[in-house]
Short mmCIF file of C-alpha atoms in Angstrom, two decimals:
data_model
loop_
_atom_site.label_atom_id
_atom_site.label_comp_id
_atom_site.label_asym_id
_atom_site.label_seq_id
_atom_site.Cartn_x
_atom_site.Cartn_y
_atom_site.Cartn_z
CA UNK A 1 0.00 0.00 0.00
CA UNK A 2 2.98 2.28 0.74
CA UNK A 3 4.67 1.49 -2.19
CA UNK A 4 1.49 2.03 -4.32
CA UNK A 5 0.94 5.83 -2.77
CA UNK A 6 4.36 6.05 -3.16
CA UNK A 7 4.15 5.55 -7.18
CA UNK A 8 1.03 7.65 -7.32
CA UNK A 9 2.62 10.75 -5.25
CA UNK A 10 5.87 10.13 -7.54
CA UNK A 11 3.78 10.07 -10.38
CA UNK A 12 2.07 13.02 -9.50
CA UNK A 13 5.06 14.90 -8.68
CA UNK A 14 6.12 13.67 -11.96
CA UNK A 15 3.36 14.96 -14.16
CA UNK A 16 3.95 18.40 -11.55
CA UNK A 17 7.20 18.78 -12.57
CA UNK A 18 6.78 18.29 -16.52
CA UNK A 19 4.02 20.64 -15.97
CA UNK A 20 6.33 22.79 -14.38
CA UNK A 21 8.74 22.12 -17.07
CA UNK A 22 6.39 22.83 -19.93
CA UNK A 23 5.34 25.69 -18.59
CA UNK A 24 8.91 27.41 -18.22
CA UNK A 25 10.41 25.65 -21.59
CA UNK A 26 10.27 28.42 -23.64
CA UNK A 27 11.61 31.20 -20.76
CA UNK A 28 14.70 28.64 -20.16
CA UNK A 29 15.24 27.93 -23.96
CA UNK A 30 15.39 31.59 -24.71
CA UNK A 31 17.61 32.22 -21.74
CA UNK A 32 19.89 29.76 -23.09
CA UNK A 33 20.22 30.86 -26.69
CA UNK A 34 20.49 33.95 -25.26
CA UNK A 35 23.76 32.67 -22.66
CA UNK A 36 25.09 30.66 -25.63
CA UNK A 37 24.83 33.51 -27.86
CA UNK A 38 27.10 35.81 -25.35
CA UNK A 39 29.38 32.89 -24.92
CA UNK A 40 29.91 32.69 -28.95
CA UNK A 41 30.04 36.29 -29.01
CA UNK A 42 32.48 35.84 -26.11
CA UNK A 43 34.65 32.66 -27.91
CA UNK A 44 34.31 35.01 -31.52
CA UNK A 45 35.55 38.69 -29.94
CA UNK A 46 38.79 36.60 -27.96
CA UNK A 47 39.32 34.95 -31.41
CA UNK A 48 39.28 38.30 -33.46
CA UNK A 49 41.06 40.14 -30.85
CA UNK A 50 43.82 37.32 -31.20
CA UNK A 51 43.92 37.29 -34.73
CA UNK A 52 44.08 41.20 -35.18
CA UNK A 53 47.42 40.81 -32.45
CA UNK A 54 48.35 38.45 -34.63
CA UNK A 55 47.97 40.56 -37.65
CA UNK A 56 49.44 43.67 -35.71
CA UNK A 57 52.52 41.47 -35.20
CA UNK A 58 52.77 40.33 -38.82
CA UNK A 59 52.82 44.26 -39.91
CA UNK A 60 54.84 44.99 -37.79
CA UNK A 61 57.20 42.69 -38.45
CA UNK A 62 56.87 43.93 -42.28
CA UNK A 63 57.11 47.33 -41.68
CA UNK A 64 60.19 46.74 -39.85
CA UNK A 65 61.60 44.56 -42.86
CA UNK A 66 60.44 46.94 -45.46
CA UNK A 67 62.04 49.66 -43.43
CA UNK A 68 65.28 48.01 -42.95
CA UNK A 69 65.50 47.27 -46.37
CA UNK A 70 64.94 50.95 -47.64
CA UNK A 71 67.15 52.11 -45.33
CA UNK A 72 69.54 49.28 -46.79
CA UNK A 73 68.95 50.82 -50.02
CA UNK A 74 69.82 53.87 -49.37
CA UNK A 75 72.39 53.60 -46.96
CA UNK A 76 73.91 51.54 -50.38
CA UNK A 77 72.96 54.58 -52.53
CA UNK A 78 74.61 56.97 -50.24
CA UNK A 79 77.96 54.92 -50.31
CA UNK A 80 77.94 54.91 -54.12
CA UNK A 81 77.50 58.39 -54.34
CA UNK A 82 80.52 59.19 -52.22
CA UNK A 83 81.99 56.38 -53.64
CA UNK A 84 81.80 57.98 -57.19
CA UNK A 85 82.90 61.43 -55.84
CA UNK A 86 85.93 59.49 -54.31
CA UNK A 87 86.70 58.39 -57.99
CA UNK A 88 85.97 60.89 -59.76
CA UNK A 89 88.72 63.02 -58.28
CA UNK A 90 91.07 60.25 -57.77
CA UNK A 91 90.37 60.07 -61.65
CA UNK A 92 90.75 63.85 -62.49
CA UNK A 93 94.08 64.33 -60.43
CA UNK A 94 95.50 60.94 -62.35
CA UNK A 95 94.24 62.80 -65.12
CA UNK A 96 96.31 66.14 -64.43
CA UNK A 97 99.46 64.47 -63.33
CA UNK A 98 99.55 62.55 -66.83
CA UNK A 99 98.86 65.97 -68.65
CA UNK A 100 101.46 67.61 -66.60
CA UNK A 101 103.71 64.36 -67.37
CA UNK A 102 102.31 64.65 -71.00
CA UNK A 103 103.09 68.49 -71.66
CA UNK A 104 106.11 68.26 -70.13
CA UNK A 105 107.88 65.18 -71.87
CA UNK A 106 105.79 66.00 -75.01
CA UNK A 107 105.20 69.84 -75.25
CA UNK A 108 107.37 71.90 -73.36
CA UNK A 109 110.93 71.84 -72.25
CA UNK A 110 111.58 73.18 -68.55
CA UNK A 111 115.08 74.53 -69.49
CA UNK A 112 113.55 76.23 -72.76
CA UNK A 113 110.40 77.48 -70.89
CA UNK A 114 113.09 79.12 -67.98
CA UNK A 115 115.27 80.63 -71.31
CA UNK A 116 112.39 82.15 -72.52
CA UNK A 117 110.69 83.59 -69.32
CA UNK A 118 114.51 84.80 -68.99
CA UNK A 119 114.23 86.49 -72.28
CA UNK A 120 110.60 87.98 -71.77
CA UNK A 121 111.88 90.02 -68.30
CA UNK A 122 115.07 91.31 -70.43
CA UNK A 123 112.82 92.26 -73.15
CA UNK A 124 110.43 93.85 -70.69
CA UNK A 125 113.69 95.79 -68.65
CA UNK A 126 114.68 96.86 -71.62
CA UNK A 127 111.59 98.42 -72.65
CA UNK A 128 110.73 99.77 -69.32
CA UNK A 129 114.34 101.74 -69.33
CA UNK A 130 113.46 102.71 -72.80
CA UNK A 131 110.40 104.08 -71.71
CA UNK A 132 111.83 105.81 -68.74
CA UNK A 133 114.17 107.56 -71.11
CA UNK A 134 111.65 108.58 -73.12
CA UNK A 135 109.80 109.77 -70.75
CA UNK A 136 112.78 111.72 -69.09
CA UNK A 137 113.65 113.24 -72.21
CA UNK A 138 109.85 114.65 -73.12
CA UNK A 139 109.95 115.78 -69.76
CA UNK A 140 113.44 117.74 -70.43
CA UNK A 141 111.97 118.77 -73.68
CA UNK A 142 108.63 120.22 -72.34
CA UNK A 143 110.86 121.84 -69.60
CA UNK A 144 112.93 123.50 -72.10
CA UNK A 145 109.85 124.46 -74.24
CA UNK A 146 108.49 125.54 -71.14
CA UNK A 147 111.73 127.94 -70.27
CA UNK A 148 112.14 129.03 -73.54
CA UNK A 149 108.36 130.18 -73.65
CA UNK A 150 108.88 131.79 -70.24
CA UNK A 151 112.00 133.49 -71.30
CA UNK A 152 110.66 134.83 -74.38
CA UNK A 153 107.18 136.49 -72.51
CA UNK A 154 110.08 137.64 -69.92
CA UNK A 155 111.52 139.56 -72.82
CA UNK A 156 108.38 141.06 -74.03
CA UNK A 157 107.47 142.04 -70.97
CA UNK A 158 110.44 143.34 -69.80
CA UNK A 159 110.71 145.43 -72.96
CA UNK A 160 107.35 146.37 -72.32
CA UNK A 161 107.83 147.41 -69.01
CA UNK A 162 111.14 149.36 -69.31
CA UNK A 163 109.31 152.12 -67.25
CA UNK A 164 109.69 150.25 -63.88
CA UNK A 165 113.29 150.65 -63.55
CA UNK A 166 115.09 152.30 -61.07
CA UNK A 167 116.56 156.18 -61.40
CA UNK A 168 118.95 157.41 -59.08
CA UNK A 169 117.14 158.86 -57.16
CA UNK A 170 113.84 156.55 -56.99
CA UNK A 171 113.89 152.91 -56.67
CA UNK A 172 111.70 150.67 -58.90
CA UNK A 173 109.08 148.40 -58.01
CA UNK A 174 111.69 145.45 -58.64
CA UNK A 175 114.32 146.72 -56.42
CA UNK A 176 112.66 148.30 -53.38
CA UNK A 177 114.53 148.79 -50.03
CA UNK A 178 111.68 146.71 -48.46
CA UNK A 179 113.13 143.48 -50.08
CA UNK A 180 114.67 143.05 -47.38
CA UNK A 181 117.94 140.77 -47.92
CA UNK A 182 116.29 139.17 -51.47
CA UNK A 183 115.00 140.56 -54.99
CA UNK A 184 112.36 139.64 -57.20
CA UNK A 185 114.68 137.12 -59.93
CA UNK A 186 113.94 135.17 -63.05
CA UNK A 187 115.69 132.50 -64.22
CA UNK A 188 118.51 133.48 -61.18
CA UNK A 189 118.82 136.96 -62.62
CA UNK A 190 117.24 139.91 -60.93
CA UNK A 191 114.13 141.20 -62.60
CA UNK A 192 115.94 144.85 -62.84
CA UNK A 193 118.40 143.68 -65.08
CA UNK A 194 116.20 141.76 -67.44
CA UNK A 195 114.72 145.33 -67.77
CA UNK A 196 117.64 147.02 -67.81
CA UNK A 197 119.06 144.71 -70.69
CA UNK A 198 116.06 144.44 -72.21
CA UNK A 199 115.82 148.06 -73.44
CA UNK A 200 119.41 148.60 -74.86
CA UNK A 201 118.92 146.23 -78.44
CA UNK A 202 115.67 148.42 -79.13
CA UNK A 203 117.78 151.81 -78.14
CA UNK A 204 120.22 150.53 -81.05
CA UNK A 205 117.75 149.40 -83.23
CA UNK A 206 116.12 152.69 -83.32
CA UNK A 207 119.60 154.14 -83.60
CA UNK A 208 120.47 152.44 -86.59
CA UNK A 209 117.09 153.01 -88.41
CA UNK A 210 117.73 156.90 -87.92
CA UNK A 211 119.36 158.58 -90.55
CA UNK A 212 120.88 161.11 -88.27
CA UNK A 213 122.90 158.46 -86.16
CA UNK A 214 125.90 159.60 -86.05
CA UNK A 215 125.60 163.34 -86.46
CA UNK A 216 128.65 165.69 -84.25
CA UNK A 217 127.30 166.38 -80.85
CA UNK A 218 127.33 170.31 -81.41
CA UNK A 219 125.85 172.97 -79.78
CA UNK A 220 122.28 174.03 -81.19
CA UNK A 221 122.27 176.44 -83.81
CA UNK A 222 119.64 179.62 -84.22
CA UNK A 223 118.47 178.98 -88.37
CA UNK A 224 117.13 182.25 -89.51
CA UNK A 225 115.36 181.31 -92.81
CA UNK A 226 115.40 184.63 -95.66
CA UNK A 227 111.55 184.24 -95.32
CA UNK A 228 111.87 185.39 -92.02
CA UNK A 229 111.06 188.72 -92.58
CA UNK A 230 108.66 188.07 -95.22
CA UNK A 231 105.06 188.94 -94.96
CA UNK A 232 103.13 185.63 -93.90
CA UNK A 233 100.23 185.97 -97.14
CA UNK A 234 102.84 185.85 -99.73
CA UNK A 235 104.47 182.98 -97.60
CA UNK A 236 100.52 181.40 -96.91
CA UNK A 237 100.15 181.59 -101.06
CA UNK A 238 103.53 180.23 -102.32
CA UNK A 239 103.14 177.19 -99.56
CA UNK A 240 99.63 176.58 -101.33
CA UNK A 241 100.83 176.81 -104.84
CA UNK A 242 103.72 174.55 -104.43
CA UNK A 243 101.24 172.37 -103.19
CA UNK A 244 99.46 172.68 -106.85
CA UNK A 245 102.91 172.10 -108.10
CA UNK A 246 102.87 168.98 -106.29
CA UNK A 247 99.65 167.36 -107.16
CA UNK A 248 99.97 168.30 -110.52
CA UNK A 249 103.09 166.50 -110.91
CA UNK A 250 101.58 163.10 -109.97
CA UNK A 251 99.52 162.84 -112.85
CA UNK A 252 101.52 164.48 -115.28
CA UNK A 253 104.89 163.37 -115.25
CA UNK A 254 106.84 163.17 -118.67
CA UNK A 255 104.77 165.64 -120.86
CA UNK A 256 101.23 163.08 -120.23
CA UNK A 257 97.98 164.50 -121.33
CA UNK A 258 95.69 165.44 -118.55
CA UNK A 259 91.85 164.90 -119.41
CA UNK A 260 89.27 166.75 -117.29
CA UNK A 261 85.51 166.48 -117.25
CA UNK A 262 84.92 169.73 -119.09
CA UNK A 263 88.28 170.28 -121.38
CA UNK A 264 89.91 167.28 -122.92
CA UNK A 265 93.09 169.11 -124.38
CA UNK A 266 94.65 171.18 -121.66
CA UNK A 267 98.43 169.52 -121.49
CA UNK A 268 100.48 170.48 -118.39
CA UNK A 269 103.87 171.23 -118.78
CA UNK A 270 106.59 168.99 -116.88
CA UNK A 271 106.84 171.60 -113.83
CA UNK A 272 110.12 172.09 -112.02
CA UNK A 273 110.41 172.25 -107.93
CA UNK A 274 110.80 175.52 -106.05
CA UNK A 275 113.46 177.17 -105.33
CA UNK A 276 112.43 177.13 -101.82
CA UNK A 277 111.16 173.44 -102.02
CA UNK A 278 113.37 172.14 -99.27
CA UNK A 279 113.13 175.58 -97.24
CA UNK A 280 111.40 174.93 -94.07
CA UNK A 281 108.01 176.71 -92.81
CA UNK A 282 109.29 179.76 -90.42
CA UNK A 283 106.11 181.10 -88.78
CA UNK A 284 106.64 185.18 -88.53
CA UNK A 285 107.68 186.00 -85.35
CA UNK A 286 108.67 182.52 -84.16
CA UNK A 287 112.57 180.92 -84.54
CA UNK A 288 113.29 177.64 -85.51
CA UNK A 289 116.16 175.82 -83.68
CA UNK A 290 118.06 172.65 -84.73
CA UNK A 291 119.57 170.60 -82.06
CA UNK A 292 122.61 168.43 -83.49
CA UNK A 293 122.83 165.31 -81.12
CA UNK A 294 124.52 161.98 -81.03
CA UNK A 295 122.24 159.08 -80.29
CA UNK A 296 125.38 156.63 -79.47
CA UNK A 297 126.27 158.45 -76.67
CA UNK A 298 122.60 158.00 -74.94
CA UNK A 299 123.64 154.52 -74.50
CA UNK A 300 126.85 154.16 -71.44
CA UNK A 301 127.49 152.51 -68.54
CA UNK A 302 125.13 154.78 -66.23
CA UNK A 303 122.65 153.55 -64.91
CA UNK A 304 119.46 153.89 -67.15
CA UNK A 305 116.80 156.41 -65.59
CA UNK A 306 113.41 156.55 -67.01
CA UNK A 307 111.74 158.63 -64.29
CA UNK A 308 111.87 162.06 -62.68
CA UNK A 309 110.93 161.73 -59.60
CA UNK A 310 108.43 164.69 -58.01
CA UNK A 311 109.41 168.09 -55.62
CA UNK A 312 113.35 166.98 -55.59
CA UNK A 313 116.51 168.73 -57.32
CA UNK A 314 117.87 167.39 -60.03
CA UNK A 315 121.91 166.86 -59.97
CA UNK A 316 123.86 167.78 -63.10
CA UNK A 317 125.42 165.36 -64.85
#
C-alpha cells in the first residue's frame, strides 16, 4: 500500500514537474540561446582580438623589414654616391698628373720654358728703361719748351715794361729797399736787369734806323730862314701853290695828257720844284732851332733812368 501511494505521489510529482517544465520551456530555452549567444560572441571577440594581435605582429614585423631594407637601399645609394665622388677626383688628379707628365715630356721643355721667361723680363727691362728715357727726355723737352716760352714772354714784358726801372734817385718796383735781404729774380737773374738789358737792343735798333745816327754832338744852332722877314700871305700863297705844283706833278709826269671832265686838251707842262722846295716853314715871329745830337752816346754805362721823380733837385750830370 505504501509502495502504491508512493508511485502515485511520484507520479504526480512527476506529471507536476513536466508541468512545471512545460510551462517554463520556452523562458529557459530563450535564456539559453540567449547565454550561448554571449558565450559565442564571447569565444568570436577573444578569437578576433587574437587574430588582429596576430595581424598587428605580422605588420609589424613587415614594416620593420620593409624599413630596414629601404634604409639598406639607401644607406647603399649613399655609399655609391661618395663612392663615385671618391673616384671621380682620384680620376681627375691621375688625369692632371699625366697631362702635366704629358706636356712636359711632349710639349714643353723646362730649361727652354726658364730661357724664354729669362728672355721675356730682359725684353720687358729693356723696354721699361726705354720708356723711362723717353719719358725723361719729353719731360726735359717740355721743360725746355716751357723755359724758352717763359724766357721769351720775360723779354716782351720786360721790354714792355722798361718804365719800372730804377733812377737814381727813386727805386723801382723790382728793387725796393723793403726786399729786405732778397730781390724779385727770373731764371737766377734779378728782374731789374732783365729790364735794364732788355731796353738797350731796341735803343740801337732805333739808332740804326735813324738817318741822323751819327751826327757831331754840337751845340744848337739859331736857323734864320730869308723868309723870315717876309710877310706871312705871300708865304701862306707860295706854300699853297707849291702844293698845286705837287699834285699836278703826280699825274703828269713826262709831258702826259691830262683829261678833265669839261676840257679834254689842256696839257700840263713837266713843272720844275721851287726854289724854296726844301726851305722849311718859319712862322713870322717865331725861330726855328736845330739841335745836333749823337744818339750813341745815350747809351753808357750809367745807370738807365726813365723817371723824374716829383718836388726833388735834379743833380747835373
Amino acid at each position: 500500500m505504501k509502495l502504491q501511494a508512493a508511485k502515485d505521489a511520484l507520479q504526480e510529482e512527476y506529471f507536476r514537474r513536466m508541468q512545471a517544465a512545460d510551462a517554463t520551456r520556452a523562458p529557459e530555452t530563450a535564456a539559453a540561446v540567449s547565454i550561448q549567444s554571449f558565450w559565442r560572441a564571447h569565444i568570436l571577440w577573444q578569437l578576433l582580438s587574437e587574430w588582429n594581435g596576430n595581424a598587428l605582429h605580422v605588420e609589424r614585423i613587415y614594416r620593420g623589414h620593409l624599413g630596414r631594407v629601404l634604409a639598406n637601399a639607401a644607406r647603399r645609394e649613399r655609399r655609391i654616391y661618395w663612392q663615385r665622388i671618391y673616384f671621380s677626383h682620384c680620376a681627375t688628379s691621375v688625369q692632371k698628373w699625366y697631362r702635366a707628365y704629358h706636356s712636359r715630356r711632349y710639349k714643353h721643355n723646362y730649361y727652354a720654358r726658364k730661357a724664354y721667361i729669362e728672355a721675356v723680363l730682359q725684353k720687358s727691362a729693356a723696354l721699361s728703361l726705354n720708356n723711362s728715357e723717353r719719358l725723361q727726355a719729353q719731360v726735359e723737352e717740355a721743360i725746355a719748351s716751357q723755359e724758352l716760352k717763359a724766357r721769351n714772354e720775360l723779354e716782351q714784358l720786360s721790354v714792355k715794361l722798361h718804365h719800372l726801372v730804377s733812377t737814381k734817385t727813386t727805386a723801382g718796383i723790382y728793387n725796393s729797399p723793403m726786399h729786405d735781404g732778397f730781390l724779385p729774380t727770373a731764371f737766377s737773374i734779378p728782374v731789374e736787369q732783365h729790364l735794364r738789358n732788355a731796353i738797350k737792343p731796341q735803343i740801337r735798333e732805333e739808332m740804326c734806323r735813324s738817318a741822323k745816327g751819327k751826327l757831331s754832338n754840337t751845340k744848337p744852332k739859331l736857323l734864320l730862314s730869308a723868309a723870315l722877314h717876309e710877310p706871312y700871305a705871300s708865304q701862306d700863297e707860295r706854300r699853297r701853290a707849291l702844293e698845286r705844283e705837287s699834285k699836278a706833278s703826280y699825274m703828269a709826269l713826262h709831258g702826259e695828257t691830262f683829261h678833265t671832265s669839261t676840257k679834254h686838251n689842256a696839257t700840263f707842262a713837266a713843272t720844275q720844284p721851287s726854289l724854296q722846295a726844301n726851305t722849311p716853314y718859319i712862322d713870322g715871329g717865331k725861330q726855328t732851332i736845330v739841335r745836333s745830337s749823337n744818339k750813341a752816346s745815350w747809351i753808357s754805362s750809367k745807370p738807365f733812368h726813365t723817371a723824374v721823380p716829383t718836388n726833388k733837385l735834379l743833380e747835373s750830370q
